[in-house]
PDB file of C-alpha atoms in Angstrom:
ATOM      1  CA  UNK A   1       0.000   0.000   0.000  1.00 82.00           C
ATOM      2  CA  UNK A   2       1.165   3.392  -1.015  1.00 86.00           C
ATOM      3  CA  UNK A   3       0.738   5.569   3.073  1.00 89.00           C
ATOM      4  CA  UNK A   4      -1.054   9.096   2.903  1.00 90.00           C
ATOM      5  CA  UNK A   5      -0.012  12.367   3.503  1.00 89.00           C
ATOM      6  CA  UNK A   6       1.434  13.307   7.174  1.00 90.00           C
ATOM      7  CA  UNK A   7      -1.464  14.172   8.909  1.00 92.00           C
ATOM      8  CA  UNK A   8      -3.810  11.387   8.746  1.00 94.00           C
ATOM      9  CA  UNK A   9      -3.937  11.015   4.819  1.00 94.00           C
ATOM     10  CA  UNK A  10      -5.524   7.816   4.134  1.00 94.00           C
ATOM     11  CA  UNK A  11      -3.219   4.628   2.141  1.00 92.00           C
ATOM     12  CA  UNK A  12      -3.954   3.394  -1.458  1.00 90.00           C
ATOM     13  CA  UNK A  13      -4.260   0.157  -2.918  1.00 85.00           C
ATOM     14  CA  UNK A  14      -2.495   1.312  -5.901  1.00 71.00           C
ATOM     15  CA  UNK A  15      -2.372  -2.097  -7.711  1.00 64.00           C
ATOM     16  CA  UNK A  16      -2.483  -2.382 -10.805  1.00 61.00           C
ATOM     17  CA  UNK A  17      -3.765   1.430 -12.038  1.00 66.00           C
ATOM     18  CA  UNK A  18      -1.826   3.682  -9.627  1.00 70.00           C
ATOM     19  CA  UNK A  19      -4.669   5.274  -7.307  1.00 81.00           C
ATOM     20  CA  UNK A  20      -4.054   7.949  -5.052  1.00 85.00           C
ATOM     21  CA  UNK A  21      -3.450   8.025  -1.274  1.00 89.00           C
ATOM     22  CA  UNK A  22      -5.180  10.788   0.427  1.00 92.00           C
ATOM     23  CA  UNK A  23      -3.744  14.043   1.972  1.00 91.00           C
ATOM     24  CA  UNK A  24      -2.370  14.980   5.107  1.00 91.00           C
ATOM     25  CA  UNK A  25      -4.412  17.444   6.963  1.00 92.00           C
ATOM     26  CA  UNK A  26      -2.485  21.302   8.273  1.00 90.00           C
ATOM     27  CA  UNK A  27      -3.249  21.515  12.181  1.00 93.00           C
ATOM     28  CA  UNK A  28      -2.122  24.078  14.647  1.00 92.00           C
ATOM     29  CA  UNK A  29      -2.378  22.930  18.222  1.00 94.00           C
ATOM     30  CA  UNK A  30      -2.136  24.462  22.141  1.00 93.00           C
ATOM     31  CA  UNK A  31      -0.716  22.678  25.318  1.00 93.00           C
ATOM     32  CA  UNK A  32      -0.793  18.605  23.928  1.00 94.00           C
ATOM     33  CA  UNK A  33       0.493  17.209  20.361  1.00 94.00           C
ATOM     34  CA  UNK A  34      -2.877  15.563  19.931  1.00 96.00           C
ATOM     35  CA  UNK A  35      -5.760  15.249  18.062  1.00 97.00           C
ATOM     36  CA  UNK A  36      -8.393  16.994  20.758  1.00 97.00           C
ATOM     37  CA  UNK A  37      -5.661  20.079  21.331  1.00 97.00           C
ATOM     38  CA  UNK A  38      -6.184  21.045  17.980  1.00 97.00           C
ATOM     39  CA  UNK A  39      -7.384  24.743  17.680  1.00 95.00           C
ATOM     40  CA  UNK A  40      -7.427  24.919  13.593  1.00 93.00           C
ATOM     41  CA  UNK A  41      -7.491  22.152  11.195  1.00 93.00           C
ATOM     42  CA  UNK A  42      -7.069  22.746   7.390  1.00 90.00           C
ATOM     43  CA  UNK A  43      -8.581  19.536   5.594  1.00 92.00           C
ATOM     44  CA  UNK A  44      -7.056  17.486   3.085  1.00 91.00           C
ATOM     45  CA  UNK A  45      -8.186  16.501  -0.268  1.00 91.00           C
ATOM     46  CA  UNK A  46      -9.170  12.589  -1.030  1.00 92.00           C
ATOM     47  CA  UNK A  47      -7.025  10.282  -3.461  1.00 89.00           C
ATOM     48  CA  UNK A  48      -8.106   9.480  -7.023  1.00 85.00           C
ATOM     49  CA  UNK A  49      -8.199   6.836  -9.441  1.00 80.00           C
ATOM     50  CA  UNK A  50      -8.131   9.239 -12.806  1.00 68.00           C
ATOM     51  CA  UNK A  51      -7.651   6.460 -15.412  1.00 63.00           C
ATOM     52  CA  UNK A  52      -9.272   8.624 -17.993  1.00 61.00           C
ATOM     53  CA  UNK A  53      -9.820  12.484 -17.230  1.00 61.00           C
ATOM     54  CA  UNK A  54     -11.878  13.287 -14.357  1.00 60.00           C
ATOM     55  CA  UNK A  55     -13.645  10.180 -13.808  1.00 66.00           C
ATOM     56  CA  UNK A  56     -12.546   8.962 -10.289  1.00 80.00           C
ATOM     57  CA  UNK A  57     -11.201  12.513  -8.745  1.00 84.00           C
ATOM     58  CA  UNK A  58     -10.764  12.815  -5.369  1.00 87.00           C
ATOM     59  CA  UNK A  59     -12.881  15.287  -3.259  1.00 88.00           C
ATOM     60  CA  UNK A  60     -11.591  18.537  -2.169  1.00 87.00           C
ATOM     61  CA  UNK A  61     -10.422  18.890   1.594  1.00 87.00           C
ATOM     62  CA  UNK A  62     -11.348  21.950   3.104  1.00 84.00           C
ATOM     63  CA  UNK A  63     -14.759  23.778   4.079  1.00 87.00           C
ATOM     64  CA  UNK A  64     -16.955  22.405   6.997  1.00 93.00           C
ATOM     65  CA  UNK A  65     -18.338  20.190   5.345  1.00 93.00           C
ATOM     66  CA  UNK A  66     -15.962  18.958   2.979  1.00 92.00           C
ATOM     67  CA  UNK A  67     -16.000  17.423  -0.631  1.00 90.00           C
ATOM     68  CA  UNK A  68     -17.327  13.722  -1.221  1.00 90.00           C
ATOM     69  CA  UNK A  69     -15.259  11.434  -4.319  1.00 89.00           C
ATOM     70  CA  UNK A  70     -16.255  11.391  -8.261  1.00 85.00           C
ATOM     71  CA  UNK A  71     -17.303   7.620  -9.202  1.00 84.00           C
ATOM     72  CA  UNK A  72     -17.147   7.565 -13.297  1.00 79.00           C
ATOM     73  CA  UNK A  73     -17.191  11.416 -13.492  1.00 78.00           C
ATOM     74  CA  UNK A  74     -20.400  11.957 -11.219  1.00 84.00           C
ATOM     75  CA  UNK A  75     -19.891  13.412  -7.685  1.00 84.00           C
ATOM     76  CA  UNK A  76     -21.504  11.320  -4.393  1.00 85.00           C
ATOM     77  CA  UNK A  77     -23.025  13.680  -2.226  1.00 87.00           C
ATOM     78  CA  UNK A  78     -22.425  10.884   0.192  1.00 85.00           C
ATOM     79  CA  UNK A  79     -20.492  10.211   3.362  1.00 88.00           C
ATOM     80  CA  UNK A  80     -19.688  13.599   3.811  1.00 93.00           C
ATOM     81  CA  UNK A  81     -16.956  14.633   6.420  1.00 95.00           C
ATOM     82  CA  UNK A  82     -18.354  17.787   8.580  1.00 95.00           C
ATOM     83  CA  UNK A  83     -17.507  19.550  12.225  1.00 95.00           C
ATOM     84  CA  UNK A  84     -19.117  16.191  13.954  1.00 96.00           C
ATOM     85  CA  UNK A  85     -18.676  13.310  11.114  1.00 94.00           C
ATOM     86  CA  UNK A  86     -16.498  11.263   9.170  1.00 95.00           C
ATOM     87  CA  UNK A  87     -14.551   8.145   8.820  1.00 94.00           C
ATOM     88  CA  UNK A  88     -12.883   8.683  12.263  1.00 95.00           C
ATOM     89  CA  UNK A  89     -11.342  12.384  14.244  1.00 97.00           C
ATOM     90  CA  UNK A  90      -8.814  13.790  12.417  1.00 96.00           C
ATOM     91  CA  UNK A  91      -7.489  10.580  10.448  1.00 96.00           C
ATOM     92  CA  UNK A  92      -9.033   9.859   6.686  1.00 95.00           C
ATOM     93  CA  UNK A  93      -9.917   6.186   6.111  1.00 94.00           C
ATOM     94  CA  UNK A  94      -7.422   3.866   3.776  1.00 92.00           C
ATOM     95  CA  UNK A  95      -8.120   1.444   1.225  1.00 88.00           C
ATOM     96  CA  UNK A  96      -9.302  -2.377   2.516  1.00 84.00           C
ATOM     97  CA  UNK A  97      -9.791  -5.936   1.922  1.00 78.00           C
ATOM     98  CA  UNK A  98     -13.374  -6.832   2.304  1.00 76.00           C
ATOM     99  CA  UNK A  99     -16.197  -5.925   5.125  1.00 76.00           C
ATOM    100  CA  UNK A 100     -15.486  -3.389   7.700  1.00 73.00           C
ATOM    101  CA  UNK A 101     -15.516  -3.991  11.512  1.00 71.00           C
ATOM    102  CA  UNK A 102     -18.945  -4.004  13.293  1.00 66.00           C
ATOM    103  CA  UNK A 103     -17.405  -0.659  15.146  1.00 64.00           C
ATOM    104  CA  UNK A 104     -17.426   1.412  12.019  1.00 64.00           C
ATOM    105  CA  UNK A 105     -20.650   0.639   9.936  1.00 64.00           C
ATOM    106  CA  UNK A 106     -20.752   3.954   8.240  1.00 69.00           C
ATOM    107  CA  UNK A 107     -17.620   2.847   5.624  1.00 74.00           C
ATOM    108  CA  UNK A 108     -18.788   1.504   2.704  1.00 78.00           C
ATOM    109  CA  UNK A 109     -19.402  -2.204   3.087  1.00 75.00           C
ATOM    110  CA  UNK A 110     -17.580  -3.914   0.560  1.00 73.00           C
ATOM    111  CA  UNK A 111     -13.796  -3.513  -1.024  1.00 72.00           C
ATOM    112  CA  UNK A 112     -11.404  -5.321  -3.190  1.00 70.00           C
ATOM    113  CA  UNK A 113      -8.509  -3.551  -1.951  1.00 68.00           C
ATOM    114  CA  UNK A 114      -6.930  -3.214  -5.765  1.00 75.00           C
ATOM    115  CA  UNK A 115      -6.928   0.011  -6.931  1.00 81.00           C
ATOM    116  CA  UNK A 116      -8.506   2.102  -4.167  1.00 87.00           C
ATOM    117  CA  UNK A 117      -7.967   5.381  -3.612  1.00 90.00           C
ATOM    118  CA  UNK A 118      -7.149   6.968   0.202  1.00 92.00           C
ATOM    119  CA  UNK A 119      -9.266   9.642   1.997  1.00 94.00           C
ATOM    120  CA  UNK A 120      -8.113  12.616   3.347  1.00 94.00           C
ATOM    121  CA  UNK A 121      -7.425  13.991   6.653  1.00 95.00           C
ATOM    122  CA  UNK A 122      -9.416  17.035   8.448  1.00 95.00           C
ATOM    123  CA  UNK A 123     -11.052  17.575  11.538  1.00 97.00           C
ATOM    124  CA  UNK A 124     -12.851  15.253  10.625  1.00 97.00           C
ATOM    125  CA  UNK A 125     -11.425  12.701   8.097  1.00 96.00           C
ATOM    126  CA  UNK A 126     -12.731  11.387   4.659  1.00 95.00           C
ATOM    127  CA  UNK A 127     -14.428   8.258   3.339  1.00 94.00           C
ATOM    128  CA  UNK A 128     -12.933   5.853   0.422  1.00 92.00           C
ATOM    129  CA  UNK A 129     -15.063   4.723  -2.124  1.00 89.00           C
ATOM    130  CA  UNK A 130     -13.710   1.224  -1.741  1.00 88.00           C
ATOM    131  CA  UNK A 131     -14.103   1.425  -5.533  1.00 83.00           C
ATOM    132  CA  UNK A 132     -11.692   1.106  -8.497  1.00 80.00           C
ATOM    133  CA  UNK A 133     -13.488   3.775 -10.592  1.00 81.00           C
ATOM    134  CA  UNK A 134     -14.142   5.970  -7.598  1.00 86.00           C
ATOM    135  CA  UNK A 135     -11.866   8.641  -6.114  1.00 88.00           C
ATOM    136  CA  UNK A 136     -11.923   9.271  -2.263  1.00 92.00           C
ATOM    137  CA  UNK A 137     -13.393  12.326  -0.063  1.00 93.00           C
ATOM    138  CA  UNK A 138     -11.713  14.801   1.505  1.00 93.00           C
ATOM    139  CA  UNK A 139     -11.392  15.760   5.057  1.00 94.00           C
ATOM    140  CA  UNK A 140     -13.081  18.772   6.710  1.00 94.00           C
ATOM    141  CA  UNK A 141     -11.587  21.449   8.354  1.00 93.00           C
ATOM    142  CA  UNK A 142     -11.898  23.504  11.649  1.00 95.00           C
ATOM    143  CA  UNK A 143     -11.575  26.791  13.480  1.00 94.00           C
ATOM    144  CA  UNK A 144     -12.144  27.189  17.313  1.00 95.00           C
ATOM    145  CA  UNK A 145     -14.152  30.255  17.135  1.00 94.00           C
ATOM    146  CA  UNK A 146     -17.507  31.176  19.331  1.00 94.00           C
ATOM    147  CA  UNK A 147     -19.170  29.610  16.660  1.00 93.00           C
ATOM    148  CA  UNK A 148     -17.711  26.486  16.181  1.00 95.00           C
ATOM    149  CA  UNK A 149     -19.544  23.303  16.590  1.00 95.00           C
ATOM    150  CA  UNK A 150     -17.537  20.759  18.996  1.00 96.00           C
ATOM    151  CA  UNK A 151     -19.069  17.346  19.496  1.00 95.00           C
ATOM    152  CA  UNK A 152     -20.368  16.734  22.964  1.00 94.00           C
ATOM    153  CA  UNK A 153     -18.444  13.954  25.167  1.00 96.00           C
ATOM    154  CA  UNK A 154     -15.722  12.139  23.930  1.00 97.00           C
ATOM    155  CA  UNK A 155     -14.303  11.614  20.632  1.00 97.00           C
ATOM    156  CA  UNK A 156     -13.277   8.525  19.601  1.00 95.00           C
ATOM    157  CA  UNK A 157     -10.272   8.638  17.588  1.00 96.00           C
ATOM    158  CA  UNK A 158      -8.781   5.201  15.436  1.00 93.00           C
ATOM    159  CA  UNK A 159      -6.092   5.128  12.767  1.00 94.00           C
ATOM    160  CA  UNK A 160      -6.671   4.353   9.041  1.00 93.00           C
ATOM    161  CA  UNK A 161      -7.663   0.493   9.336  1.00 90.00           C
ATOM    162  CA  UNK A 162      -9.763   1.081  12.418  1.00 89.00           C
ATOM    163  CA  UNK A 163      -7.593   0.531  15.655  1.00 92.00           C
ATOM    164  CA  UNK A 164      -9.010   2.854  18.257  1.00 92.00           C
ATOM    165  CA  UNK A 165      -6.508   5.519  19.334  1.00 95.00           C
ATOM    166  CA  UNK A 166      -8.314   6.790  22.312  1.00 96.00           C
ATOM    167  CA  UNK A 167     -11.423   8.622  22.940  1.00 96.00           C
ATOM    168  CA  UNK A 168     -11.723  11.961  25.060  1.00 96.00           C
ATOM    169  CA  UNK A 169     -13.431  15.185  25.056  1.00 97.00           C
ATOM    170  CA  UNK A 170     -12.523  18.289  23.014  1.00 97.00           C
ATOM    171  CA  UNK A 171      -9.850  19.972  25.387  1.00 96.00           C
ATOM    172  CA  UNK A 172     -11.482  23.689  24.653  1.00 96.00           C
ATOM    173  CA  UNK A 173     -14.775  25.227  24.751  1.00 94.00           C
ATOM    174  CA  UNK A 174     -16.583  28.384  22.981  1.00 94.00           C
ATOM    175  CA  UNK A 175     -15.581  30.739  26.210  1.00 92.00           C
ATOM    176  CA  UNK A 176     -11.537  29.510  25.342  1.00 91.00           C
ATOM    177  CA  UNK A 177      -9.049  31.870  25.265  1.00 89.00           C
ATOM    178  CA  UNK A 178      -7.794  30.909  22.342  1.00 89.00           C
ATOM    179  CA  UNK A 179     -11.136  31.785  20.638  1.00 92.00           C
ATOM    180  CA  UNK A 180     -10.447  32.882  16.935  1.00 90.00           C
ATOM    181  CA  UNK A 181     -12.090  35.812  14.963  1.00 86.00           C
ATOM    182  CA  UNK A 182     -13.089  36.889  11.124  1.00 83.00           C
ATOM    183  CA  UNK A 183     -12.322  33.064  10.171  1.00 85.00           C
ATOM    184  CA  UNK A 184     -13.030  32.233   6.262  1.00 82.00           C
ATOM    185  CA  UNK A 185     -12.873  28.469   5.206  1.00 81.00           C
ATOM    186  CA  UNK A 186     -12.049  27.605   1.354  1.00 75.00           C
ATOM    187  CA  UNK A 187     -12.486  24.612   0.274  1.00 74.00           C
ATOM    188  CA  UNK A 188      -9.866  23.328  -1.763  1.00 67.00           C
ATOM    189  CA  UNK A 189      -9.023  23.409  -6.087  1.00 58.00           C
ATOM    190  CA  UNK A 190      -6.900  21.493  -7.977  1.00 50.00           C
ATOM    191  CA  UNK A 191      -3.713  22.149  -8.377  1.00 53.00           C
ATOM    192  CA  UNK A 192      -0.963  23.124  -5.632  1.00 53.00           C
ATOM    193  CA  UNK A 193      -0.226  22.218  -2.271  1.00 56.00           C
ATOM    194  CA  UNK A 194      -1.807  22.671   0.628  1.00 59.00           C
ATOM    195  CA  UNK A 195      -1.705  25.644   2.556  1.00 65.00           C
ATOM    196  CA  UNK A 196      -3.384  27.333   6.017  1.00 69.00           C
ATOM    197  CA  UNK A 197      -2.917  31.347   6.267  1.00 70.00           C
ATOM    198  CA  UNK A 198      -2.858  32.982   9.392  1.00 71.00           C
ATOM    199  CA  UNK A 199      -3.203  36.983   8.983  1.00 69.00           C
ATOM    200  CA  UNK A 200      -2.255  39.653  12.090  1.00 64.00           C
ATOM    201  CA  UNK A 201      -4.602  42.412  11.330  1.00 62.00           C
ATOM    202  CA  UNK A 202      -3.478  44.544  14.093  1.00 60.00           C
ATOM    203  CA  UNK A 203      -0.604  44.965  16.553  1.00 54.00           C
ATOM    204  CA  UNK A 204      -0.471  46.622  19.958  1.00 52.00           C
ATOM    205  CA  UNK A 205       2.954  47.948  21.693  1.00 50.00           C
ATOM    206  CA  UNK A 206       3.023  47.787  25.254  1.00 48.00           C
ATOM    207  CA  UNK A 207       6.160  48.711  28.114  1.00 52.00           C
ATOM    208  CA  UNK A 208       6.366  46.987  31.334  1.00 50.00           C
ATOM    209  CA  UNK A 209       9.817  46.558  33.707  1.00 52.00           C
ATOM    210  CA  UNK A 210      11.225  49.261  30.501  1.00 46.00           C
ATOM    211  CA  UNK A 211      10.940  46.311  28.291  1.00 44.00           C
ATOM    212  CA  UNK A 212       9.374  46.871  24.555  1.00 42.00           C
ATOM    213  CA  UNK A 213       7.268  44.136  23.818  1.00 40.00           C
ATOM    214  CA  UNK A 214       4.784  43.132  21.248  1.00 41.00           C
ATOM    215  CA  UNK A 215       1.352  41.751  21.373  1.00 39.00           C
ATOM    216  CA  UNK A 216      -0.597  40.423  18.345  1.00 39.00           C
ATOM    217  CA  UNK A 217      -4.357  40.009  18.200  1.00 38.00           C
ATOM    218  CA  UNK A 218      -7.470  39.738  16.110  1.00 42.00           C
ATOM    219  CA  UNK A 219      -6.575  36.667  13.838  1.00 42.00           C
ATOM    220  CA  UNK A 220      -7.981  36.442  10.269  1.00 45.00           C
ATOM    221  CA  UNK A 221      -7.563  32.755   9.501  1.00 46.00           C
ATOM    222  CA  UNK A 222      -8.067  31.328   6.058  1.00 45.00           C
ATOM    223  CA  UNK A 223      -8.451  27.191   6.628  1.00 46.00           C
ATOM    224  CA  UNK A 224      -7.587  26.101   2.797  1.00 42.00           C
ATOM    225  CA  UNK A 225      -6.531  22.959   1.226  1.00 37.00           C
ATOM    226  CA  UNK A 226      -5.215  22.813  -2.224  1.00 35.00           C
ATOM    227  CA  UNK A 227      -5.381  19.238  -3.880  1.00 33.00           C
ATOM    228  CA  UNK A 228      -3.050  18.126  -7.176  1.00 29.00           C
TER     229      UNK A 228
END
C-alpha cells in the first residue's frame, strides 16, 4: 500500500492502475500534540483513481463540510466529512480488503482492496469509495471560534484500518481563550499544495519593567486545502 499524507492522509491500494493516497491534513495545536488540542485544522483533499480524465477525482479537503469522491465522473453527495462526522477524528480512512468492523458501519461495506484510492485527513477525516473507478473524499476542516460546533463527550479517535486511538473530550470550549475571529474556510481546487494562512490584522505595543514588547491580536484565519 502506497501511506497518505502526514497528517492522517488515508493509504492506497495502488495495484495495478496507480490510485491515489489521500492528503495529510495542516493543524495548529495548544498545550498537547494531539488530536483533541487542535485549535485549527485545514482539511485534506481525497485520493483518485483518474484512469481517464476526471472520472474517479478525489474530493476537495477543506470547508466544513468537505467534498465527497467522483465515481465515473459523477460526484456522491455521500459520506460527507463535517464539524461532527467522518470516517474517524482527524485521520481519513485507507483502502481495505473486504467488510469493515462491526465498530465502524458507516464505511462503505464492501472492497477489493486493488486500486482504491485513500481519503483525506481534516477535523474530521474522509471516506474511500472502496471502488476502483471511484476517487476518495476529503477531510473537513476547523476553526475554534464562538461559533464552532464541537461534538459533545468524547471523541473517539482510530487510525486508518480502524484501531481505536483513544477517545476523550474536546480539550477547549466556545468561552476559550484561544477563541479565533473573522475566520473564512475555502475549500480546496486542484492544483498546488496545501496551505493554512494565518493573517495579524493589528498589533499593539506595550512597556512593562522598561521592556518593549509586542502583542498580536485579532486573527484572520483562512483554513484552505489545495489538492493536485
Amino acid at each position: 500500500m502506497q501511506p497518505g499524507g502526514y497528517g492522517g492522509g488515508g493509504s492506497s491500494a495502488n495495484f495495478p492502475s496507480g490510485s491515489g493516497s489521500g492528503g495529510g491534513q495542516t493543524a495548529v495545536k495548544f498545550h498537547e500534540n494531539d488530536l483533541w488540542h487542535r485549535v485549527l485544522v485545514s482539511g485534506a483533499g481525497g485520493g483518485c483513481d483518474d484512469s481517464q480524465s476526471d472520472d474517479g477525482s478525489g474530493g476537495a479537503g477543506g470547508n466544513l463540510t468537505a467534498q465527497g469522491w467522483f465515481a465515473n465522473s459523477v460526484m456522491s453527495n455521500s459520506y460527507l466529512a463535517n464539524s461532527t462526522f467522518g470516517f474517524s477524528f482527524g485521520q481519513g480512512e485507507a483502502a481495505r480488503f473486504g467488510q469493515p468492523p462491526p465498530n465502524n458501519s458507516l464505511s462503505v461495506k464492501s472492497s477489493s482492496n486493488t486500486d482504491i484510492a485513500g481519503a483525506g485527513g481534516g477535523w474530521f477525516g474522509g471516506f474511500s469509495a472502496q471502488n476502483g473507478y471511484s476517487g476518495a473524499s476529503g477531510g473537513s476542516s476547523f476553526a475554534l471560534t464562538k461559533d464552532a460546533i464541537i461534538p459533545q463527550g468524547n471523541i473517539t479517535a482510530s487510525d486508518e484500518f480502524y484501531n481505536l486511538i483513544d477517545s476523550k473530550p474536546y480539550a477547549f470550549d466556545l468561552h476559550s481563550e484561544y477563541l479565533f475571529t473573522e475566520v473564512e474556510h475555502m475549500p480546496g481546487i486542484w492544483t498546488g499544495n496545501g496551505r493554512l494562512i494565518i493573517t495579524i490584522l493589528d498589533t499593539k505595543f506595550f512597556v512593562s519593567c522598561k521592556i518593549m514588547s509586542q502583542i498580536h491580536f485579532n486573527f484572520a484565519v483562512i483554513l484552505e486545502y489545495i489538492i493536485t
